Amino acid sequence: MSEVATKVRPMGDRILIRTVSREETTKSGLVLPDTAKEKPMEGEVLAVGRGRTTDDGTVIEVDVKEGDRVLFAKYSGTEVRIDDSDLLIIAERDLLAVLS
């Protein structure tokens, strides 16, 4: 568990993710400035909430665990800055896939 994950516990079905940066150079060798880059859609799960609670009180656990690499929807989540780390908190429904 990372040091940041020990300080932050997502609520409900929320997930704390550190985005994975992509290549900064195109295939043809052009270097892309920060303003031209798209937001990364891949990340590493740092912390997971307890799960979603249904109306009858049953808790449905989140389907990912700490350390998983995931793909998520392009404009999902809320960006947060914790201890000089740029992180993302997203709901489980915004996850698209777990990478193996």
mmCIF file with all atom_site columns, C-alpha atoms in Angstrom:
data_model
loop_
_atom_site.group_PDB
_atom_site.id
_atom_site.type_symbol
_atom_site.label_atom_id
_atom_site.label_alt_id
_atom_site.label_comp_id
_atom_site.label_asym_id
_atom_site.label_entity_id
_atom_site.label_seq_id
_atom_site.pdbx_PDB_ins_code
_atom_site.Cartn_x
_atom_site.Cartn_y
_atom_site.Cartn_z
_atom_site.occupancy
_atom_site.B_iso_or_equiv
_atom_site.pdbx_formal_charge
_atom_site.auth_seq_id
_atom_site.auth_comp_id
_atom_site.auth_asym_id
_atom_site.auth_atom_id
_atom_site.pdbx_PDB_model_num
ATOM 1   C CA . MET A 1 1   ? 0.000   0.000  0.000   1.00 0.00 ? 1   MET A CA 1
ATOM 2   C CA . SER A 1 2   ? 1.377   3.414  -0.917  1.00 0.00 ? 2   SER A CA 1
ATOM 3   C CA . GLU A 1 3   ? 1.879   6.152  1.647   1.00 0.00 ? 3   GLU A CA 1
ATOM 4   C CA . VAL A 1 4   ? -0.841  8.263  0.009   1.00 0.00 ? 4   VAL A CA 1
ATOM 5   C CA . ALA A 1 5   ? -3.318  5.374  0.208   1.00 0.00 ? 5   ALA A CA 1
ATOM 6   C CA . THR A 1 6   ? -2.828  5.151  3.968   1.00 0.00 ? 6   THR A CA 1
ATOM 7   C CA . LYS A 1 7   ? -3.921  8.792  4.289   1.00 0.00 ? 7   LYS A CA 1
ATOM 8   C CA . VAL A 1 8   ? -6.998  8.609  2.044   1.00 0.00 ? 8   VAL A CA 1
ATOM 9   C CA . ARG A 1 9   ? -9.871  6.130  2.183   1.00 0.00 ? 9   ARG A CA 1
ATOM 10  C CA . PRO A 1 10  ? -12.405 6.517  -0.620  1.00 0.00 ? 10  PRO A CA 1
ATOM 11  C CA . MET A 1 11  ? -16.057 6.378  0.419   1.00 0.00 ? 11  MET A CA 1
ATOM 12  C CA . GLY A 1 12  ? -18.620 3.925  -0.931  1.00 0.00 ? 12  GLY A CA 1
ATOM 13  C CA . ASP A 1 13  ? -17.808 2.580  -4.390  1.00 0.00 ? 13  ASP A CA 1
ATOM 14  C CA . ARG A 1 14  ? -15.155 5.217  -5.092  1.00 0.00 ? 14  ARG A CA 1
ATOM 15  C CA . ILE A 1 15  ? -11.600 4.335  -6.125  1.00 0.00 ? 15  ILE A CA 1
ATOM 16  C CA . LEU A 1 16  ? -8.354  6.314  -5.713  1.00 0.00 ? 16  LEU A CA 1
ATOM 17  C CA . ILE A 1 17  ? -6.181  6.091  -8.837  1.00 0.00 ? 17  ILE A CA 1
ATOM 18  C CA . ARG A 1 18  ? -2.718  7.336  -9.811  1.00 0.00 ? 18  ARG A CA 1
ATOM 19  C CA . THR A 1 19  ? -2.848  8.001  -13.534 1.00 0.00 ? 19  THR A CA 1
ATOM 20  C CA . VAL A 1 20  ? -0.140  6.469  -15.691 1.00 0.00 ? 20  VAL A CA 1
ATOM 21  C CA . SER A 1 21  ? 1.426   8.946  -18.081 1.00 0.00 ? 21  SER A CA 1
ATOM 22  C CA . ARG A 1 22  ? 1.720   7.981  -21.712 1.00 0.00 ? 22  ARG A CA 1
ATOM 23  C CA . GLU A 1 23  ? 4.411   8.601  -24.298 1.00 0.00 ? 23  GLU A CA 1
ATOM 24  C CA . GLU A 1 24  ? 5.401   12.241 -24.653 1.00 0.00 ? 24  GLU A CA 1
ATOM 25  C CA . THR A 1 25  ? 6.753   11.715 -28.178 1.00 0.00 ? 25  THR A CA 1
ATOM 26  C CA . THR A 1 26  ? 4.741   10.736 -31.263 1.00 0.00 ? 26  THR A CA 1
ATOM 27  C CA . LYS A 1 27  ? 5.749   7.798  -33.480 1.00 0.00 ? 27  LYS A CA 1
ATOM 28  C CA . SER A 1 28  ? 7.304   10.254 -35.916 1.00 0.00 ? 28  SER A CA 1
ATOM 29  C CA . GLY A 1 29  ? 9.499   11.717 -33.148 1.00 0.00 ? 29  GLY A CA 1
ATOM 30  C CA . LEU A 1 30  ? 7.588   14.914 -32.363 1.00 0.00 ? 30  LEU A CA 1
ATOM 31  C CA . VAL A 1 31  ? 7.588   15.910 -28.702 1.00 0.00 ? 31  VAL A CA 1
ATOM 32  C CA . LEU A 1 32  ? 4.136   16.895 -27.454 1.00 0.00 ? 32  LEU A CA 1
ATOM 33  C CA . PRO A 1 33  ? 3.807   19.844 -25.044 1.00 0.00 ? 33  PRO A CA 1
ATOM 34  C CA . ASP A 1 34  ? 1.652   19.384 -21.927 1.00 0.00 ? 34  ASP A CA 1
ATOM 35  C CA . THR A 1 35  ? -1.144  21.466 -23.448 1.00 0.00 ? 35  THR A CA 1
ATOM 36  C CA . ALA A 1 36  ? -1.475  19.127 -26.453 1.00 0.00 ? 36  ALA A CA 1
ATOM 37  C CA . LYS A 1 37  ? -1.605  15.891 -24.475 1.00 0.00 ? 37  LYS A CA 1
ATOM 38  C CA . GLU A 1 38  ? -4.839  14.090 -23.803 1.00 0.00 ? 38  GLU A CA 1
ATOM 39  C CA . LYS A 1 39  ? -5.728  13.158 -20.259 1.00 0.00 ? 39  LYS A CA 1
ATOM 40  C CA . PRO A 1 40  ? -4.456  9.627  -19.500 1.00 0.00 ? 40  PRO A CA 1
ATOM 41  C CA . MET A 1 41  ? -7.146  6.977  -19.281 1.00 0.00 ? 41  MET A CA 1
ATOM 42  C CA . GLU A 1 42  ? -5.031  4.324  -17.586 1.00 0.00 ? 42  GLU A CA 1
ATOM 43  C CA . GLY A 1 43  ? -4.063  4.165  -13.952 1.00 0.00 ? 43  GLY A CA 1
ATOM 44  C CA . GLU A 1 44  ? -3.057  2.153  -10.923 1.00 0.00 ? 44  GLU A CA 1
ATOM 45  C CA . VAL A 1 45  ? -5.541  1.574  -8.101  1.00 0.00 ? 45  VAL A CA 1
ATOM 46  C CA . LEU A 1 46  ? -4.133  2.935  -4.820  1.00 0.00 ? 46  LEU A CA 1
ATOM 47  C CA . ALA A 1 47  ? -7.157  2.553  -2.540  1.00 0.00 ? 47  ALA A CA 1
ATOM 48  C CA . VAL A 1 48  ? -10.693 1.199  -2.764  1.00 0.00 ? 48  VAL A CA 1
ATOM 49  C CA . GLY A 1 49  ? -13.824 2.141  -0.845  1.00 0.00 ? 49  GLY A CA 1
ATOM 50  C CA . ARG A 1 50  ? -15.922 -0.372 1.088   1.00 0.00 ? 50  ARG A CA 1
ATOM 51  C CA . GLY A 1 51  ? -18.509 -0.740 -1.685  1.00 0.00 ? 51  GLY A CA 1
ATOM 52  C CA . ARG A 1 52  ? -21.964 0.445  -2.658  1.00 0.00 ? 52  ARG A CA 1
ATOM 53  C CA . THR A 1 53  ? -24.734 0.053  -0.100  1.00 0.00 ? 53  THR A CA 1
ATOM 54  C CA . THR A 1 54  ? -28.137 -0.969 -1.478  1.00 0.00 ? 54  THR A CA 1
ATOM 55  C CA . ASP A 1 55  ? -31.462 0.265  -0.115  1.00 0.00 ? 55  ASP A CA 1
ATOM 56  C CA . ASP A 1 56  ? -31.807 -2.836 2.081   1.00 0.00 ? 56  ASP A CA 1
ATOM 57  C CA . GLY A 1 57  ? -28.356 -2.297 3.644   1.00 0.00 ? 57  GLY A CA 1
ATOM 58  C CA . THR A 1 58  ? -26.450 -4.937 1.689   1.00 0.00 ? 58  THR A CA 1
ATOM 59  C CA . VAL A 1 59  ? -22.903 -3.881 0.730   1.00 0.00 ? 59  VAL A CA 1
ATOM 60  C CA . ILE A 1 60  ? -21.828 -4.746 -2.812  1.00 0.00 ? 60  ILE A CA 1
ATOM 61  C CA . GLU A 1 61  ? -18.030 -4.835 -2.822  1.00 0.00 ? 61  GLU A CA 1
ATOM 62  C CA . VAL A 1 62  ? -15.952 -3.080 -5.471  1.00 0.00 ? 62  VAL A CA 1
ATOM 63  C CA . ASP A 1 63  ? -14.650 -5.424 -8.185  1.00 0.00 ? 63  ASP A CA 1
ATOM 64  C CA . VAL A 1 64  ? -11.029 -4.134 -8.195  1.00 0.00 ? 64  VAL A CA 1
ATOM 65  C CA . LYS A 1 65  ? -8.251  -4.253 -5.611  1.00 0.00 ? 65  LYS A CA 1
ATOM 66  C CA . GLU A 1 66  ? -5.218  -2.159 -4.750  1.00 0.00 ? 66  GLU A CA 1
ATOM 67  C CA . GLY A 1 67  ? -2.449  -2.557 -7.291  1.00 0.00 ? 67  GLY A CA 1
ATOM 68  C CA . ASP A 1 68  ? -4.740  -3.309 -10.269 1.00 0.00 ? 68  ASP A CA 1
ATOM 69  C CA . ARG A 1 69  ? -4.106  -1.392 -13.504 1.00 0.00 ? 69  ARG A CA 1
ATOM 70  C CA . VAL A 1 70  ? -7.362  -0.108 -14.929 1.00 0.00 ? 70  VAL A CA 1
ATOM 71  C CA . LEU A 1 71  ? -8.787  1.777  -17.887 1.00 0.00 ? 71  LEU A CA 1
ATOM 72  C CA . PHE A 1 72  ? -11.396 4.414  -17.114 1.00 0.00 ? 72  PHE A CA 1
ATOM 73  C CA . ALA A 1 73  ? -13.713 6.778  -18.983 1.00 0.00 ? 73  ALA A CA 1
ATOM 74  C CA . LYS A 1 74  ? -11.956 9.809  -20.448 1.00 0.00 ? 74  LYS A CA 1
ATOM 75  C CA . TYR A 1 75  ? -13.514 12.651 -18.443 1.00 0.00 ? 75  TYR A CA 1
ATOM 76  C CA . SER A 1 76  ? -14.521 10.752 -15.320 1.00 0.00 ? 76  SER A CA 1
ATOM 77  C CA . GLY A 1 77  ? -13.674 11.394 -11.717 1.00 0.00 ? 77  GLY A CA 1
ATOM 78  C CA . THR A 1 78  ? -12.410 14.246 -9.618  1.00 0.00 ? 78  THR A CA 1
ATOM 79  C CA . GLU A 1 79  ? -8.774  15.285 -9.704  1.00 0.00 ? 79  GLU A CA 1
ATOM 80  C CA . VAL A 1 80  ? -7.170  15.732 -6.269  1.00 0.00 ? 80  VAL A CA 1
ATOM 81  C CA . ARG A 1 81  ? -3.662  16.664 -5.140  1.00 0.00 ? 81  ARG A CA 1
ATOM 82  C CA . ILE A 1 82  ? -2.345  14.854 -2.059  1.00 0.00 ? 82  ILE A CA 1
ATOM 83  C CA . ASP A 1 83  ? 1.275   15.176 -0.878  1.00 0.00 ? 83  ASP A CA 1
ATOM 84  C CA . ASP A 1 84  ? 2.431   16.540 -4.265  1.00 0.00 ? 84  ASP A CA 1
ATOM 85  C CA . SER A 1 85  ? 0.772   13.630 -6.097  1.00 0.00 ? 85  SER A CA 1
ATOM 86  C CA . ASP A 1 86  ? -1.922  14.270 -8.700  1.00 0.00 ? 86  ASP A CA 1
ATOM 87  C CA . LEU A 1 87  ? -4.572  11.580 -8.185  1.00 0.00 ? 87  LEU A CA 1
ATOM 88  C CA . LEU A 1 88  ? -8.069  10.807 -9.378  1.00 0.00 ? 88  LEU A CA 1
ATOM 89  C CA . ILE A 1 89  ? -11.088 9.651  -7.381  1.00 0.00 ? 89  ILE A CA 1
ATOM 90  C CA . ILE A 1 90  ? -13.648 7.894  -9.559  1.00 0.00 ? 90  ILE A CA 1
ATOM 91  C CA . ALA A 1 91  ? -16.768 5.798  -9.092  1.00 0.00 ? 91  ALA A CA 1
ATOM 92  C CA . GLU A 1 92  ? -16.597 2.098  -9.942  1.00 0.00 ? 92  GLU A CA 1
ATOM 93  C CA . ARG A 1 93  ? -19.150 2.561  -12.739 1.00 0.00 ? 93  ARG A CA 1
ATOM 94  C CA . ASP A 1 94  ? -16.605 4.751  -14.617 1.00 0.00 ? 94  ASP A CA 1
ATOM 95  C CA . LEU A 1 95  ? -14.106 1.868  -14.872 1.00 0.00 ? 95  LEU A CA 1
ATOM 96  C CA . LEU A 1 96  ? -13.984 0.249  -18.287 1.00 0.00 ? 96  LEU A CA 1
ATOM 97  C CA . ALA A 1 97  ? -11.540 -2.639 -17.776 1.00 0.00 ? 97  ALA A CA 1
ATOM 98  C CA . VAL A 1 98  ? -8.881  -4.190 -15.566 1.00 0.00 ? 98  VAL A CA 1
ATOM 99  C CA . LEU A 1 99  ? -5.579  -4.777 -17.387 1.00 0.00 ? 99  LEU A CA 1
ATOM 100 C CA . SER A 1 100 ? -3.704  -8.021 -16.821 1.00 0.00 ? 100 SER A CA 1
#
